[in-house]
Each structure stands twice: as C-alpha cells, then as structure tokens.
Amino acid sequence: MEITVDVHTVHPSSSKTSHHTSTKGAYGSWCTPQATPTRDILTKTVYNIETKTNVQDDTGQHRDRGIFPLQKVRLLTSSPPPRFNSKKDVIEKDTELKDFKNLQSRDNSLKRSPDRKLVPIVETPQSPVPSSPSRYKKCKGLVLPAFCDPFVPIDPQGRGYISWLLLVTFCYGYNAWCVPLRTTFPYQTPQNTALWMAADYLCDLVYLLDVALVKPRLMFLHEGFWVDDLRETRRNYRKKLQYKFDVISLLPLDVLYFYFGTHKVILRFPRLLKLQTFWEFHQAMDRVLSSPYVVRIGKTLFYIFYLIHLNACAYYAMSDYIGLASNGWVYDNQGNAYIRCFYFATKTATSIGKNPKPENTAEYLFMTAAWLMGVFVFALLIGQIRDIIATATRARAEYRKCVDGCARYLRRLNLPRALRRRVACWLHYTWTQQRCFDESKILNSLPYNMKRDVALAVHMSTLSKVQLFRDCSASLLRDLVLQLRPLSCLPGDLVVRRGDVGHHMYIVKSGECYVMSQDEKEVLATLREGSVFGEISLLGIDGLRRRTATVRSRGYSNLFALSRNDLDAALKHHKEAAQILRLRADQIIRENAARQTKQRLAKLEAKKSASNEESTARKRRQSGASIDSSQGRRRRSASTMSRRRLSAVSENKAQGDDAPPPAYPQARTPLPTIVYSSANES
Ligand SMILES: Nc1ncnc2c1ncn2[C@@H]1O[C@@H]2COP(=O)(O)O[C@H]2[C@H]1O
C-alpha cells in the first residue's frame, strides 16, 4: 500500500515539532543529529503511518530479507521504516497513531493562536541520528553517551565520531613519526623503553577499539538512506578495503620482541597502514570547518615535514651504517642528532644551499634520490599549497577585480565624483555584508528544495520577525523565500519615491527606513527589522498603482525586495496573506488620508484666518483712505476757491493788462490721497 505523506506536515525537521517535548532517539534514525531532541515527535508520526502500512502489507517479510525491501518502503512513504520486535510493538505504535491525531489537533490550535511565533521551518537534509530503540534501554541506567554505547549505531557526521577520528589520527601520527625515529636514531634506551612501550600499547588499544567497536557501528548511506542496522553496518565495514588495512595494521608482530629484543621497533611497521583513518579525519574536518583551507594546508605541510623526517631518518641510518663522522658527507656526530639530520634533509630535499659532496656510491644514490624527491614531490606539494591559497582568496580577488572594473568604467563615463564614491561605497558595503555580489549565482547550482532550505536557514532570523509570515501559514514563507532579492542601501538612499509606479515590495532585513511625508519634511514612520513596506501600490487598492509615500534609508540598511509578479503568484494561493496585507494597506491609506485631511483643514483654517486678517486690514485701509479723500476734497475745493479767487484777480488784472487767461487743467495738483495711501502700506 502506498501512502502519500505531506512532507511539510510530517517532516522530522519541521519546525512545528519544536513546541513539543519528546523522547530522544526512541523511534529510529531519520532526522538530523542537531534536530533530534526537538524533532522526533514528527518522526514518530511518520513511523506511525508507516507502521500501519507494514502491518497491512508486508508483515514479517521485510525483516527476513534484510534492509533493502525496507528501504523501498521508505522510498514509497518518504519516511524511515519501523521496527517490529513483537506484537506488543505493533499495539504500542498503534496507540501512538492516536498521539499523532492529538498532535495534529494541537498543531492546528497552535496555528489558530494569534500570538503564535514563527519557528524555523528549514528542512535539513536527511542525516542519521544515533538511536537503537530496543537495546538503548539496556544502557539507560549507565547514562552512557550514545557514542560509547556498543548497541547504538554511530553517526559518521556527528561530533563524537569526529572527535574519535582525531584521537585515532593522533595515534597514527605518533606511530608514523616515532617508528622510523626509534628505528634509526638511538632515542630508545633501556631506561625509557617502558615509557615508549606504554605509549605504543595505548595507541594499539585505540586502534583495537576503532576496529572492534567504532567502525563496525558506523552508519552508511544506501540508495540515499542511512542504514543504522548494526548487522548491516558491521557487514558493510567488513566489505571495505579499509577493514583489511585496519586489521593488518593491528598485526601483533611485537611478539617477535621476545626473539629480537625491544629495540627492533621496525616490527611496529604495520601500524603505519592505518592511513585511511588519517584521510578520513581530514575529509571530515574539511566538511565541518568553515575555512577548510587551514586543514588542507595542514595536511600538505604534514606530508612535506613527514618526507623530510623520513629523509632525516634515512640520512642518520646511512651515516650510522657508513660510520658517524667517517667522511665529509655523513653526519659528524656533533650536536643534536635529529635536528642536524633534519636540517641536512631539508637542505637536500629543497635543493637550497650548498650540500656536502657525496664520496661513495651509496652516498651518490642517496643524494640523487633526495634531489629527485625534492624536484617532483616537493614541487607538487608546494604547488598544492599555492592552489589552496589561490582558492581561498579567489572570492576576494574577484571582488577587487569587480571594484576596479567598475571604478574604471565610471571614470571613463566622466561621472561626478560624488556618484563614483557612492558606487564604490555600495560595492564595499555589499561585499562586507554578503561576501559576494550575486548570491543566486552560488545557490543556482543546488537542487530547488536544497536551495530553498539554504535560503530559509540564511534569512530565518529576519523572516521570523515579519508579522505577515507569522500570521500566515508557513508554506507562504517557503513559497516566497527564493523570490526575495537582497538589496543594500546607503545612508539617505531613496528606496521608493512617492508617485512612482510600484514594482516591488520590501522587507527590512537590517537597518532603518523612514517613511517621509508629502513635503519630505516630516517622518511619518520608522521601519525597522522585519517591517514590510511598498505593498500598497502592489496591491492596487482603489486603483492605486503609485507609491503613496517616499521611503528613505536612514543609515546603511539591508532589504529584501519582492517583485509584483512573485507576490501576486504567492497571494493567489495564500488568500489569508492577501487579506492581511490588504487590511494593513487599508489602515495605512486611512491613516494617511486622515492625516492629509487634517493637514488640509489646518491649511484652510490658516488661509481663512489670513484672509480675514487681510480683509480687516483692507477695511481699515479703506476707512483710512475715505478720511484722507474727504480731507483732500476739502483741500482741493479750497485750492479751487483760491485759484478761482486768484484767477478773478488775474482776470481783473488782464482785463486791465490784456494778458491771455492761464489754461485751467495745467493748474491741477497731483492727488494727495495716492501719495498718502502708498506711504501707509509700506
Ligand atoms: N503612514 C505610514 N506608515 C507606515 N508605512 C507607510 C505609511 N505610509 C506609507 N507607508 C508605506 O510606504 C510605502 C510607499 O509605497 P507604497 O505606497 O507602495 O506602500 C507604502 C506603505 O507600505
């Protein structure tokens, strides 16, 4: 029977599980070690569903045929297989199916709860978890860590195993260094033999534990699924070439000490065959460390020093064979033997400086071999170090190239200096924030689901603060996370301009943005981490397609931009999100409208009071003008009278003298009212 399981609902790494407490590792081994304590309730649920499947269809058959049919069931159900030891187990698991229903209802109620917090929903890739349900109980009383429990399979990516690898690698290093050293140099004396042997057998114990207890419990991937059955893990280890080398490395040739004596340290030579563990440790470190270049360089340096060490041992052995200080080429038995020989080996291997001239065939052969090793092996190793460093600094070199290219281009365009500086500042800031200019380029090489999980993990801290995502179903976030484009803004940068057509909505990742008033003199709102803006013009409420306000970045800020098409596509399937956005947009529009109306009313009132003042002033002026005009009129009539009188006098004169009468209009004086009123306004 095939069961379709909604992976989002029941995936062991789903965040929803983190609300519940659970029993560690009680139900198999499907979720990641990091996720174990919080996530296994949902793992439990998956098992429950599967349990039913198996009871109905495959009872009894799978166990007999080993792990492979079970793995197929896993493939069908996208979840790990159950284990049945007895009928009781089946009943127990059946009751757990009821738990699952309870869990579901609890989950639904959580979903409905208004103050529900968004918790990480990153689906981590499948990875093993140390667990062995039935046998685990045996060791419970001892409170042993899972790694020490001989009945618990070991996660090859877990910390416990990597720490163990470190210990084995240390023992391997001890053997690799000390076996040739003690074989050639006279450093093992009867006085210190006991100490050397104690160290030797301690290392042998670690080797033995590794072969007998650790490696056979190591889980492995089969057709994409982790196999945690101990019989299978043991069988898998025994099939490997590594197992053969591990066993040979433990050959107890030391028993021949009784025959040859304890000074024949060469009998411990097989211990050097455990080289695979040394490589395995480096591979594990390479995966785990954030800067694996250190490990890679460390490994290459180890090879270089080890080769020089072997060379030094060979030089001393040859010198001893020919006779110490017997000629000009051999070691002269002066000073610290190891340091002097190591110095000689370094000089010859790297062909630096003047080397002593060989004097016989054996010495010539030795020198030729040393130089050949220097030319080929050392050149190769040093070249490797150069490559590692080049890879480590490639990103920075690309950044420099990009910045230089951009600066050259802008200079050629003769753009203003301030703009060029702004571009340089943006490049620098974006680089320090992201360590790359195009995140998507890196992520595009991953499969879709993995890409989404990475994006969720990277942006989770910000997205969990967005109210919209908290209030809506988690799948909205999963749908949107890959459409979010990161954007960096410099201080004062304009993010959206009032009146422009809106194409993107924004989420503040870090920093602050100001929503400015119409005249850009007032800050209407400060948007901080997790705030959303720019949605009104995207939703097109009341036909609004243009930005309702200008938004500026206050200082440096990082935003996510979401395009109109992506938002529309997501909202089509998430009506509740559309509703929330619409409500929020409505509220802002109403608030803005109320503010604008208030401002308009205030303006009108101010205008009204100004016009009132003006009219009263005018009235006052007008009344002042009428007084002036009556006075003027009086003056004018007086002057007319006097003029008349004068003319009468002059007429009388002319009549007497025969002179022509003066023209009347020319005698008119300018209107004094005009002169007075203008003087008043000023
Ligand atoms: N008063 C306000 N408070 C908070 N945000 C606002 C306010 N006015 C406008 N905005 C936001 O600023 C955005 C400007 O572009 P939009 O009109 O698309 O959407 C707008 C809102 O998201």
XYZ file of C-alpha atoms and ligand atoms in Angstrom:
704
model
C 0.000 0.000 0.000
C 1.354 3.407 -0.882
C 0.809 6.290 1.459
C 1.281 9.871 0.463
C 2.649 11.870 3.305
C 2.639 15.624 3.247
C 6.317 16.205 3.821
C 5.733 19.688 5.144
C 3.379 18.444 7.745
C 5.272 15.493 8.995
C 8.862 16.069 8.056
C 11.015 15.367 11.092
C 12.850 18.593 10.718
C 9.686 20.632 10.521
C 9.790 23.471 12.968
C 6.409 22.773 14.423
C 7.836 19.958 16.397
C 9.905 22.304 18.447
C 6.884 23.145 20.505
C 6.714 19.675 21.915
C 8.890 17.682 24.160
C 9.962 14.279 23.029
C 11.948 11.232 23.993
C 15.358 11.304 22.429
C 16.062 8.804 19.733
C 13.228 6.494 20.577
C 11.980 5.993 17.086
C 14.713 5.200 14.694
C 17.105 7.295 12.856
C 15.729 9.616 10.352
C 16.249 13.153 11.485
C 19.460 15.077 11.829
C 21.568 14.862 14.956
C 21.057 18.560 15.583
C 17.346 18.175 15.240
C 16.980 15.082 17.320
C 15.551 16.320 20.606
C 13.056 18.723 19.126
C 12.041 16.943 16.022
C 11.431 13.367 16.710
C 7.762 13.666 17.598
C 7.036 14.178 13.976
C 9.426 11.397 13.144
C 7.275 9.389 15.433
C 4.229 10.304 13.434
C 5.836 9.200 10.235
C 6.656 5.895 11.800
C 3.113 5.554 12.926
C 1.794 5.964 9.454
C 4.364 3.554 8.153
C 3.619 1.072 10.855
C 0.113 0.721 9.560
C 1.369 0.264 6.068
C 3.645 -2.539 7.069
C 1.121 -4.260 9.231
C -1.278 -4.468 6.363
C 1.063 -5.361 3.574
C 4.475 -6.559 4.448
C 4.287 -8.115 7.855
C 7.169 -10.402 8.518
C 8.649 -10.314 5.044
C 10.948 -7.375 5.241
C 12.853 -8.426 8.263
C 13.890 -11.666 6.635
C 15.170 -10.004 3.532
C 17.410 -7.560 5.312
C 17.280 -3.834 4.924
C 16.674 -3.425 1.241
C 12.927 -4.017 0.951
C 12.514 -1.758 3.957
C 14.406 0.944 2.178
C 11.957 0.639 -0.697
C 9.103 1.211 1.706
C 10.928 4.290 2.883
C 11.093 5.497 -0.663
C 7.385 4.967 -1.130
C 6.440 6.772 2.014
C 9.246 9.334 2.099
C 9.947 8.276 5.639
C 12.025 5.697 7.531
C 10.885 2.174 8.249
C 9.551 0.948 11.561
C 10.963 -1.913 13.510
C 8.730 -4.646 14.888
C 10.056 -6.864 17.528
C 6.785 -8.222 18.752
C 3.040 -7.878 18.501
C 3.221 -5.596 21.514
C 5.287 -3.216 19.487
C 2.559 -3.031 16.877
C -0.054 -2.255 19.512
C 2.173 0.341 21.095
C 2.723 2.001 17.780
C -0.995 1.851 17.075
C -1.673 3.852 20.193
C 0.906 6.294 19.057
C -1.188 6.872 15.963
C -3.746 8.342 18.325
C -0.990 10.540 19.701
C -0.404 11.721 16.201
C -4.058 12.764 15.910
C -3.758 14.616 19.188
C -0.600 16.193 17.962
C -2.309 17.281 14.785
C -5.170 18.886 16.656
C -2.660 20.581 18.960
C -0.790 21.761 15.920
C -3.962 23.157 14.390
C -4.796 25.008 17.561
C -1.300 26.420 17.530
C -1.854 27.560 14.008
C -5.005 29.371 15.049
C -3.414 31.014 18.055
C -2.911 34.709 17.323
C 0.380 35.173 19.142
C 1.971 32.171 17.521
C 5.659 32.668 16.876
C 7.293 31.714 13.617
C 9.785 28.965 14.256
C 12.409 27.680 11.872
C 10.963 25.551 9.136
C 14.184 24.666 7.460
C 14.083 21.160 6.177
C 17.553 19.886 6.801
C 18.868 17.189 4.553
C 18.467 13.668 5.752
C 21.169 12.705 8.136
C 21.466 9.881 10.609
C 20.720 10.085 14.271
C 22.213 7.695 16.783
C 19.428 5.557 18.125
C 18.678 1.944 18.816
C 15.251 1.836 20.449
C 15.094 -1.606 21.963
C 18.708 -2.029 23.012
C 19.181 1.525 24.074
C 17.164 0.865 27.211
C 19.834 -1.540 28.414
C 22.388 1.225 28.814
C 19.957 3.848 30.061
C 20.896 3.197 33.673
C 24.567 3.770 32.967
C 23.878 7.168 31.339
C 26.465 6.490 28.665
C 26.806 8.896 25.787
C 25.369 7.354 22.633
C 28.852 7.105 21.136
C 30.059 4.784 23.922
C 27.000 2.576 23.796
C 28.055 -0.552 21.860
C 24.466 -1.101 20.727
C 23.938 2.337 19.238
C 24.982 2.997 15.650
C 27.321 5.917 15.120
C 26.595 8.960 13.022
C 29.611 9.462 10.720
C 28.955 13.203 10.680
C 28.479 13.558 14.410
C 30.862 15.286 16.769
C 31.531 12.120 18.745
C 32.842 10.287 15.723
C 34.935 13.224 14.504
C 36.490 13.520 17.970
C 37.230 9.811 17.866
C 38.837 10.227 14.440
C 41.030 12.949 15.927
C 42.202 10.556 18.619
C 42.939 7.762 16.121
C 44.732 10.250 13.840
C 46.836 11.377 16.790
C 47.807 7.763 17.492
C 48.549 7.246 13.830
C 50.739 10.374 13.822
C 52.596 9.070 16.873
C 53.298 5.751 15.143
C 54.154 7.367 11.812
C 56.665 9.698 13.470
C 58.116 7.535 16.199
C 58.502 4.170 14.493
C 61.091 5.416 11.913
C 62.652 7.715 14.540
C 63.217 4.964 17.087
C 64.254 2.506 14.373
C 67.103 4.710 13.137
C 68.077 7.182 15.895
C 69.298 5.935 19.249
C 66.445 7.510 21.149
C 65.070 4.317 22.643
C 67.326 3.399 25.541
C 66.833 0.644 28.128
C 65.884 3.376 30.623
C 62.990 4.760 28.625
C 61.834 1.601 26.831
C 58.973 1.111 29.319
C 57.658 4.603 28.612
C 57.846 4.117 24.858
C 56.068 0.776 25.175
C 53.327 2.223 27.349
C 52.681 4.875 24.700
C 52.803 2.205 21.981
C 50.236 -0.027 23.628
C 47.942 2.855 24.454
C 47.868 3.641 20.754
C 47.327 -0.022 19.975
C 44.342 -0.030 22.318
C 42.836 2.903 20.427
C 43.426 1.067 17.126
C 41.767 -2.039 18.541
C 38.720 -0.177 19.837
C 38.410 1.512 16.486
C 38.364 -1.782 14.588
C 36.265 -3.713 17.081
C 33.780 -1.177 18.429
C 33.623 2.014 16.446
C 33.971 1.346 12.734
C 31.526 -1.611 12.700
C 28.805 0.648 14.137
C 29.222 3.363 11.569
C 26.027 4.124 9.663
C 26.249 4.359 5.920
C 24.185 5.583 3.034
C 22.437 3.093 0.870
C 20.435 4.377 -2.096
C 20.201 7.704 -0.349
C 19.073 6.319 3.015
C 21.026 5.925 6.184
C 21.349 2.357 7.294
C 21.517 2.055 11.066
C 21.047 -1.670 11.497
C 24.109 -2.878 13.381
C 24.316 -6.150 11.496
C 24.345 -4.222 8.241
C 26.854 -1.630 9.415
C 29.198 -4.406 10.546
C 28.807 -6.223 7.256
C 29.432 -3.008 5.357
C 32.668 -2.302 7.254
C 33.967 -5.807 6.679
C 33.410 -5.470 2.956
C 35.695 -2.452 2.745
C 39.395 -2.419 1.867
C 39.863 -0.184 4.884
C 38.880 -3.072 7.136
C 41.676 -5.215 5.705
C 44.231 -2.475 6.238
C 42.903 -1.805 9.731
C 43.280 -5.464 10.648
C 46.781 -5.706 9.140
C 47.768 -2.552 10.996
C 46.998 -4.431 14.219
C 49.218 -7.403 13.407
C 50.930 -8.257 16.708
C 54.432 -8.540 15.277
C 55.585 -7.187 18.650
C 55.616 -10.749 19.936
C 58.863 -11.075 17.986
C 60.362 -8.661 20.541
C 60.909 -11.786 22.597
C 63.172 -13.070 19.870
C 64.795 -9.868 18.505
C 64.567 -7.639 21.543
C 62.569 -4.482 22.177
C 64.946 -2.279 20.207
C 63.567 -3.741 16.921
C 60.906 -1.068 16.679
C 60.604 -1.749 12.949
C 58.311 -4.624 13.966
C 55.666 -1.993 14.594
C 55.743 -1.005 10.938
C 52.203 -2.376 10.204
C 50.793 0.396 12.455
C 51.546 2.823 9.645
C 48.969 1.157 7.400
C 46.092 2.860 9.160
C 46.479 5.738 6.760
C 42.809 5.717 5.695
C 41.667 6.949 9.089
C 44.090 9.843 8.753
C 42.497 10.742 5.391
C 39.004 10.215 6.757
C 39.697 12.651 9.564
C 40.850 15.307 7.137
C 37.816 14.774 4.949
C 35.538 15.135 7.958
C 37.300 18.329 9.037
C 37.063 19.626 5.511
C 33.287 19.202 5.675
C 32.838 20.558 9.161
C 35.122 23.595 9.309
C 34.043 26.943 7.947
C 37.511 27.520 6.451
C 38.710 24.110 5.301
C 41.775 25.667 3.676
C 43.551 25.520 7.002
C 43.037 21.751 7.140
C 44.152 21.311 3.542
C 47.297 23.339 4.061
C 47.904 21.485 7.344
C 47.659 18.141 5.566
C 50.067 19.202 2.797
C 52.528 20.577 5.349
C 52.287 17.292 7.250
C 53.288 15.429 4.079
C 56.222 17.779 3.470
C 57.524 17.512 7.021
C 56.985 13.783 7.086
C 59.005 13.310 3.917
C 61.809 15.424 5.376
C 61.541 13.414 8.589
C 61.908 10.138 6.660
C 64.822 11.650 4.761
C 66.483 12.654 8.023
C 65.988 9.159 9.438
C 67.452 7.631 6.277
C 70.422 10.027 6.414
C 71.169 9.102 10.011
C 70.744 5.394 9.259
C 73.183 5.685 6.344
C 75.640 7.731 8.346
C 75.459 5.158 11.087
C 75.980 2.368 8.561
C 78.976 4.083 6.900
C 80.286 5.302 10.222
C 79.435 8.545 12.009
C 81.955 11.330 11.182
C 83.881 8.892 8.966
C 83.873 11.252 5.937
C 82.774 14.722 4.926
C 79.264 13.669 3.803
C 77.991 11.645 6.777
C 76.619 13.078 9.998
C 79.564 14.201 12.113
C 78.023 13.163 15.412
C 78.024 16.737 16.685
C 75.104 18.489 18.383
C 71.527 17.186 18.461
C 71.447 14.278 16.012
C 67.829 14.650 14.955
C 67.995 18.420 14.404
C 71.237 18.185 12.432
C 69.871 15.385 10.234
C 66.542 17.169 9.741
C 68.470 20.268 8.673
C 70.505 18.230 6.191
C 67.349 16.564 4.827
C 65.602 19.925 4.366
C 68.619 21.333 2.552
C 68.898 18.442 0.140
C 65.187 17.966 -0.442
C 64.536 21.587 -1.291
C 67.934 21.964 -3.018
C 68.630 25.130 -1.034
C 72.273 25.948 -0.239
C 75.475 24.036 -0.659
C 75.217 20.344 0.138
C 78.119 18.184 1.256
C 79.667 16.274 -1.628
C 78.941 12.520 -1.607
C 82.017 10.380 -1.526
C 80.878 6.845 -2.365
C 78.221 5.145 -4.487
C 75.714 4.753 -1.661
C 76.012 8.447 -0.848
C 75.616 9.394 -4.509
C 72.493 7.259 -4.749
C 71.092 8.808 -1.589
C 71.675 12.349 -2.837
C 70.160 11.586 -6.248
C 67.043 10.134 -4.618
C 66.803 13.126 -2.257
C 67.036 15.614 -5.130
C 64.552 13.739 -7.276
C 62.142 13.731 -4.367
C 62.762 17.448 -3.938
C 62.115 18.186 -7.604
C 58.983 16.110 -8.077
C 57.278 15.546 -4.753
C 58.117 18.843 -3.072
C 57.358 20.861 -6.177
C 53.991 19.119 -6.304
C 53.249 19.753 -2.634
C 54.322 23.377 -2.714
C 52.237 23.841 -5.870
C 49.297 22.372 -3.962
C 49.708 24.941 -1.210
C 49.719 27.707 -3.811
C 46.474 26.331 -5.287
C 44.839 26.094 -1.864
C 45.724 29.700 -1.067
C 44.554 30.843 -4.510
C 41.208 29.077 -3.970
C 40.872 30.569 -0.510
C 41.456 34.097 -1.769
C 39.636 33.754 -5.069
C 36.496 35.462 -3.816
C 38.463 38.484 -2.596
C 40.400 38.648 -5.860
C 37.109 38.630 -7.771
C 35.778 41.420 -5.556
C 38.860 43.532 -6.249
C 38.503 42.899 -9.963
C 34.867 43.947 -9.865
C 35.571 47.132 -7.876
C 38.477 48.131 -10.137
C 36.468 47.444 -13.293
C 33.535 49.462 -12.019
C 35.717 52.407 -10.981
C 37.447 52.448 -14.373
C 34.129 52.358 -16.207
C 32.642 55.221 -14.182
C 35.785 57.307 -14.658
C 35.603 56.759 -18.395
C 31.992 57.971 -18.394
C 33.195 61.083 -16.598
C 30.531 60.782 -13.953
C 30.525 63.164 -10.984
C 32.973 62.297 -8.252
C 30.239 62.051 -5.597
C 28.343 59.436 -7.621
C 31.509 57.428 -8.187
C 32.208 57.452 -4.479
C 28.682 56.341 -3.790
C 29.044 53.374 -6.126
C 32.365 52.408 -4.515
C 30.770 52.706 -1.093
C 27.899 50.428 -2.142
C 30.270 47.821 -3.547
C 32.300 47.835 -0.356
C 29.260 47.626 1.875
C 27.613 44.835 -0.118
C 30.836 42.863 -0.080
C 31.319 43.183 3.674
C 27.717 42.134 4.221
C 27.418 39.216 1.810
C 30.972 38.296 0.766
C 29.596 38.034 -2.768
C 27.662 40.225 -5.188
C 25.272 37.640 -6.503
C 24.009 35.097 -4.001
C 21.720 33.486 -6.534
C 24.686 32.558 -8.744
C 26.042 30.379 -5.947
C 22.690 28.903 -4.972
C 21.627 28.119 -8.522
C 23.932 25.137 -8.649
C 21.833 23.422 -5.932
C 18.591 21.482 -6.426
C 15.436 23.521 -5.822
C 14.495 22.146 -2.405
C 18.012 22.397 -1.084
C 18.286 25.930 -2.401
C 15.090 26.807 -0.573
C 16.306 25.249 2.663
C 19.567 27.154 2.451
C 17.727 30.405 1.778
C 15.373 29.716 4.703
C 18.258 28.987 7.037
C 20.144 32.102 5.950
C 17.216 34.507 6.213
C 15.284 32.829 9.021
C 16.258 35.316 11.727
C 14.815 38.215 9.724
C 11.822 36.465 8.251
C 10.726 35.209 11.653
C 10.237 38.855 12.644
C 7.876 39.606 9.747
C 4.379 39.737 11.170
C 2.892 38.719 7.854
C 4.719 35.385 7.872
C 3.809 34.776 11.493
C 0.144 35.279 10.824
C 0.030 33.178 7.661
C 0.802 29.551 7.006
C 4.468 28.556 6.938
C 4.162 27.458 3.331
C 3.834 31.121 2.289
C 7.354 31.688 3.554
C 8.595 28.604 1.738
C 6.951 29.835 -1.456
C 8.419 33.294 -1.181
C 11.859 32.781 0.255
C 13.557 32.060 -3.044
C 11.939 35.059 -4.723
C 13.396 37.517 -2.198
C 16.206 39.576 -3.680
C 18.672 41.107 -1.225
C 19.287 44.812 -1.603
C 21.741 47.090 0.212
C 21.061 50.800 0.713
C 23.429 53.565 1.713
C 22.532 56.352 4.174
C 19.869 58.611 2.699
C 19.212 56.365 -0.310
C 15.774 56.659 -1.841
C 14.110 53.251 -1.766
C 10.734 54.264 -3.207
C 9.583 57.665 -4.400
C 6.056 58.975 -3.901
C 4.136 58.975 -7.167
C 6.281 56.351 -8.918
C 4.665 53.169 -10.185
C 5.346 50.371 -7.657
C 7.036 47.195 -8.879
C 8.449 45.772 -5.646
C 7.528 45.252 -2.046
C 10.285 45.410 0.574
C 11.162 43.725 3.873
C 13.687 45.401 6.160
C 16.420 42.904 6.972
C 18.577 45.258 8.988
C 18.871 49.000 9.482
C 16.060 51.552 9.461
C 13.970 53.266 6.795
C 11.956 56.460 7.082
C 8.519 56.898 5.534
C 8.503 60.597 4.632
C 5.545 62.989 4.466
C 4.457 64.547 1.176
C 6.752 67.554 1.550
C 9.549 65.261 2.874
C 9.852 67.448 5.974
C 8.245 65.056 8.403
C 8.929 61.385 9.202
C 5.632 59.519 9.229
C 7.018 56.177 10.388
C 10.318 54.442 11.072
C 10.516 50.941 9.663
C 12.833 48.516 11.450
C 13.922 44.902 11.062
C 11.029 42.730 9.908
C 8.880 45.663 8.694
C 7.199 45.411 5.325
C 6.584 48.375 3.027
C 5.749 49.161 -0.562
C 2.781 46.813 -0.651
C 0.039 49.403 -1.243
C 0.958 50.172 -4.828
C 1.434 46.460 -5.500
C -1.988 45.503 -4.220
C -3.601 48.237 -6.302
C -6.210 49.096 -3.669
C -8.765 51.600 -5.013
C -6.822 51.587 -8.269
C -3.707 52.949 -6.526
C -0.714 51.773 -8.502
C 1.587 54.575 -7.462
C 3.668 54.958 -4.351
C 1.775 56.695 -1.603
C 4.909 57.883 0.205
C 8.631 58.305 -0.191
C 10.775 55.873 1.782
C 14.431 56.590 2.504
C 17.108 54.519 4.141
C 18.211 56.152 7.356
C 21.712 54.684 7.593
C 23.086 51.575 5.949
C 20.270 49.116 5.547
C 19.681 45.719 4.028
C 16.338 44.927 2.467
C 14.659 42.098 0.652
C 12.768 43.044 -2.490
C 9.844 41.013 -3.735
C 8.525 41.677 -7.241
C 4.885 42.286 -8.048
C 4.600 39.082 -10.119
C 6.080 36.920 -7.372
C 3.833 38.488 -4.753
C 0.751 38.052 -6.961
C 1.651 34.410 -7.621
C 2.057 33.716 -3.902
C -1.071 35.583 -2.860
C -3.116 33.605 -5.359
C -2.543 30.529 -3.188
C -2.473 32.295 0.183
C -5.688 34.208 0.478
C -5.145 34.843 4.182
C -1.881 36.669 3.424
C -3.621 38.778 0.790
C -6.293 39.613 3.356
C -3.724 40.646 5.980
C -1.786 42.772 3.524
C -4.989 44.404 2.308
C -6.112 45.178 5.876
C -2.762 46.719 6.688
C -2.726 48.695 3.458
C -6.297 49.900 4.123
C -5.274 51.040 7.574
C -2.271 52.961 6.248
C -4.327 54.524 3.482
C -6.961 55.578 6.026
C -4.337 56.959 8.376
C -2.632 58.835 5.591
C -5.958 60.155 4.309
C -6.933 61.275 7.810
C -3.573 62.972 8.210
C -3.899 64.660 4.830
C -7.452 65.831 5.586
C -6.265 67.179 8.909
C -3.414 68.978 7.224
C -5.733 70.350 4.516
C -8.206 71.564 7.137
C -5.388 73.165 9.077
C -4.208 74.828 5.892
C -7.726 76.038 5.040
C -8.138 77.442 8.502
C -4.817 79.170 8.286
C -5.808 80.572 4.891
C -9.169 81.699 6.249
C -7.648 83.462 9.197
C -5.089 85.063 6.913
C -7.793 86.292 4.524
C -9.849 87.569 7.485
C -6.870 89.498 8.699
C -6.274 90.841 5.239
C -9.906 91.947 4.809
C -9.897 93.712 8.170
C -6.653 95.390 7.212
C -8.167 96.387 3.885
C -11.242 97.723 5.596
C -9.035 99.624 7.928
C -7.075 100.928 4.995
C -10.253 101.765 3.125
C -11.676 103.676 6.081
C -8.334 105.497 6.399
C -8.483 106.293 2.693
C -12.023 107.782 2.901
C -10.886 110.141 5.673
C -7.960 111.103 3.560
C -10.127 111.640 0.476
C -12.584 113.929 2.313
C -9.643 115.916 3.599
C -8.246 116.006 0.083
C -11.563 117.004 -1.319
C -11.696 119.780 1.201
C -8.210 120.791 0.287
C -8.994 120.555 -3.388
C -12.083 122.758 -3.067
C -10.059 125.233 -1.031
C -7.396 125.338 -3.661
C -10.039 125.682 -6.366
C -11.541 128.543 -4.449
C -8.199 130.180 -4.016
C -7.416 129.507 -7.668
C -10.709 130.998 -8.635
C -10.010 133.890 -6.456
C -6.591 134.209 -7.988
C -7.986 133.897 -11.489
C -10.519 136.508 -10.673
C -7.704 138.706 -9.536
C -5.690 137.932 -12.653
C -8.766 138.400 -14.892
C -9.194 141.632 -13.337
C -5.504 142.245 -13.984
C -5.697 141.004 -17.587
C -8.705 142.932 -18.279
C -6.580 145.633 -17.154
C -3.265 144.438 -18.825
C -4.766 142.394 -21.909
C -2.895 139.175 -20.933
C -4.381 135.729 -22.034
C -6.019 133.713 -19.266
C -3.989 130.617 -17.997
C -5.188 127.145 -19.079
C -7.169 125.520 -16.199
C -6.126 121.883 -16.277
C -2.441 122.663 -16.091
C -3.047 124.253 -12.780
C -4.233 120.822 -11.327
C -2.077 119.449 -8.454
C -1.330 115.672 -8.002
C -3.853 113.758 -5.899
C -2.574 113.806 -2.373
C -4.582 110.671 -1.390
C -2.450 108.470 -3.583
C 0.698 109.740 -2.020
C -0.630 109.192 1.487
C -2.072 105.712 0.927
C 1.136 104.319 -0.612
C 3.062 105.640 2.291
C 0.714 103.772 4.682
C 1.064 100.243 3.010
C 4.732 100.468 3.126
N 1.906 56.235 7.426
C 2.610 55.191 7.065
N 3.133 54.348 7.976
C 3.836 53.288 7.618
N 4.108 52.961 6.336
C 3.620 53.755 5.389
C 2.847 54.898 5.691
N 2.507 55.477 4.530
C 3.038 54.726 3.539
N 3.708 53.686 4.053
C 4.449 52.639 3.321
O 5.286 53.303 2.382
C 5.050 52.689 1.130
C 5.278 53.555 -0.073
O 4.964 52.791 -1.209
P 3.513 52.083 -1.302
O 2.510 53.138 -1.470
O 3.547 51.019 -2.308
O 3.332 51.443 0.139
C 3.613 52.285 1.196
C 3.487 51.743 2.579
O 3.930 50.431 2.640
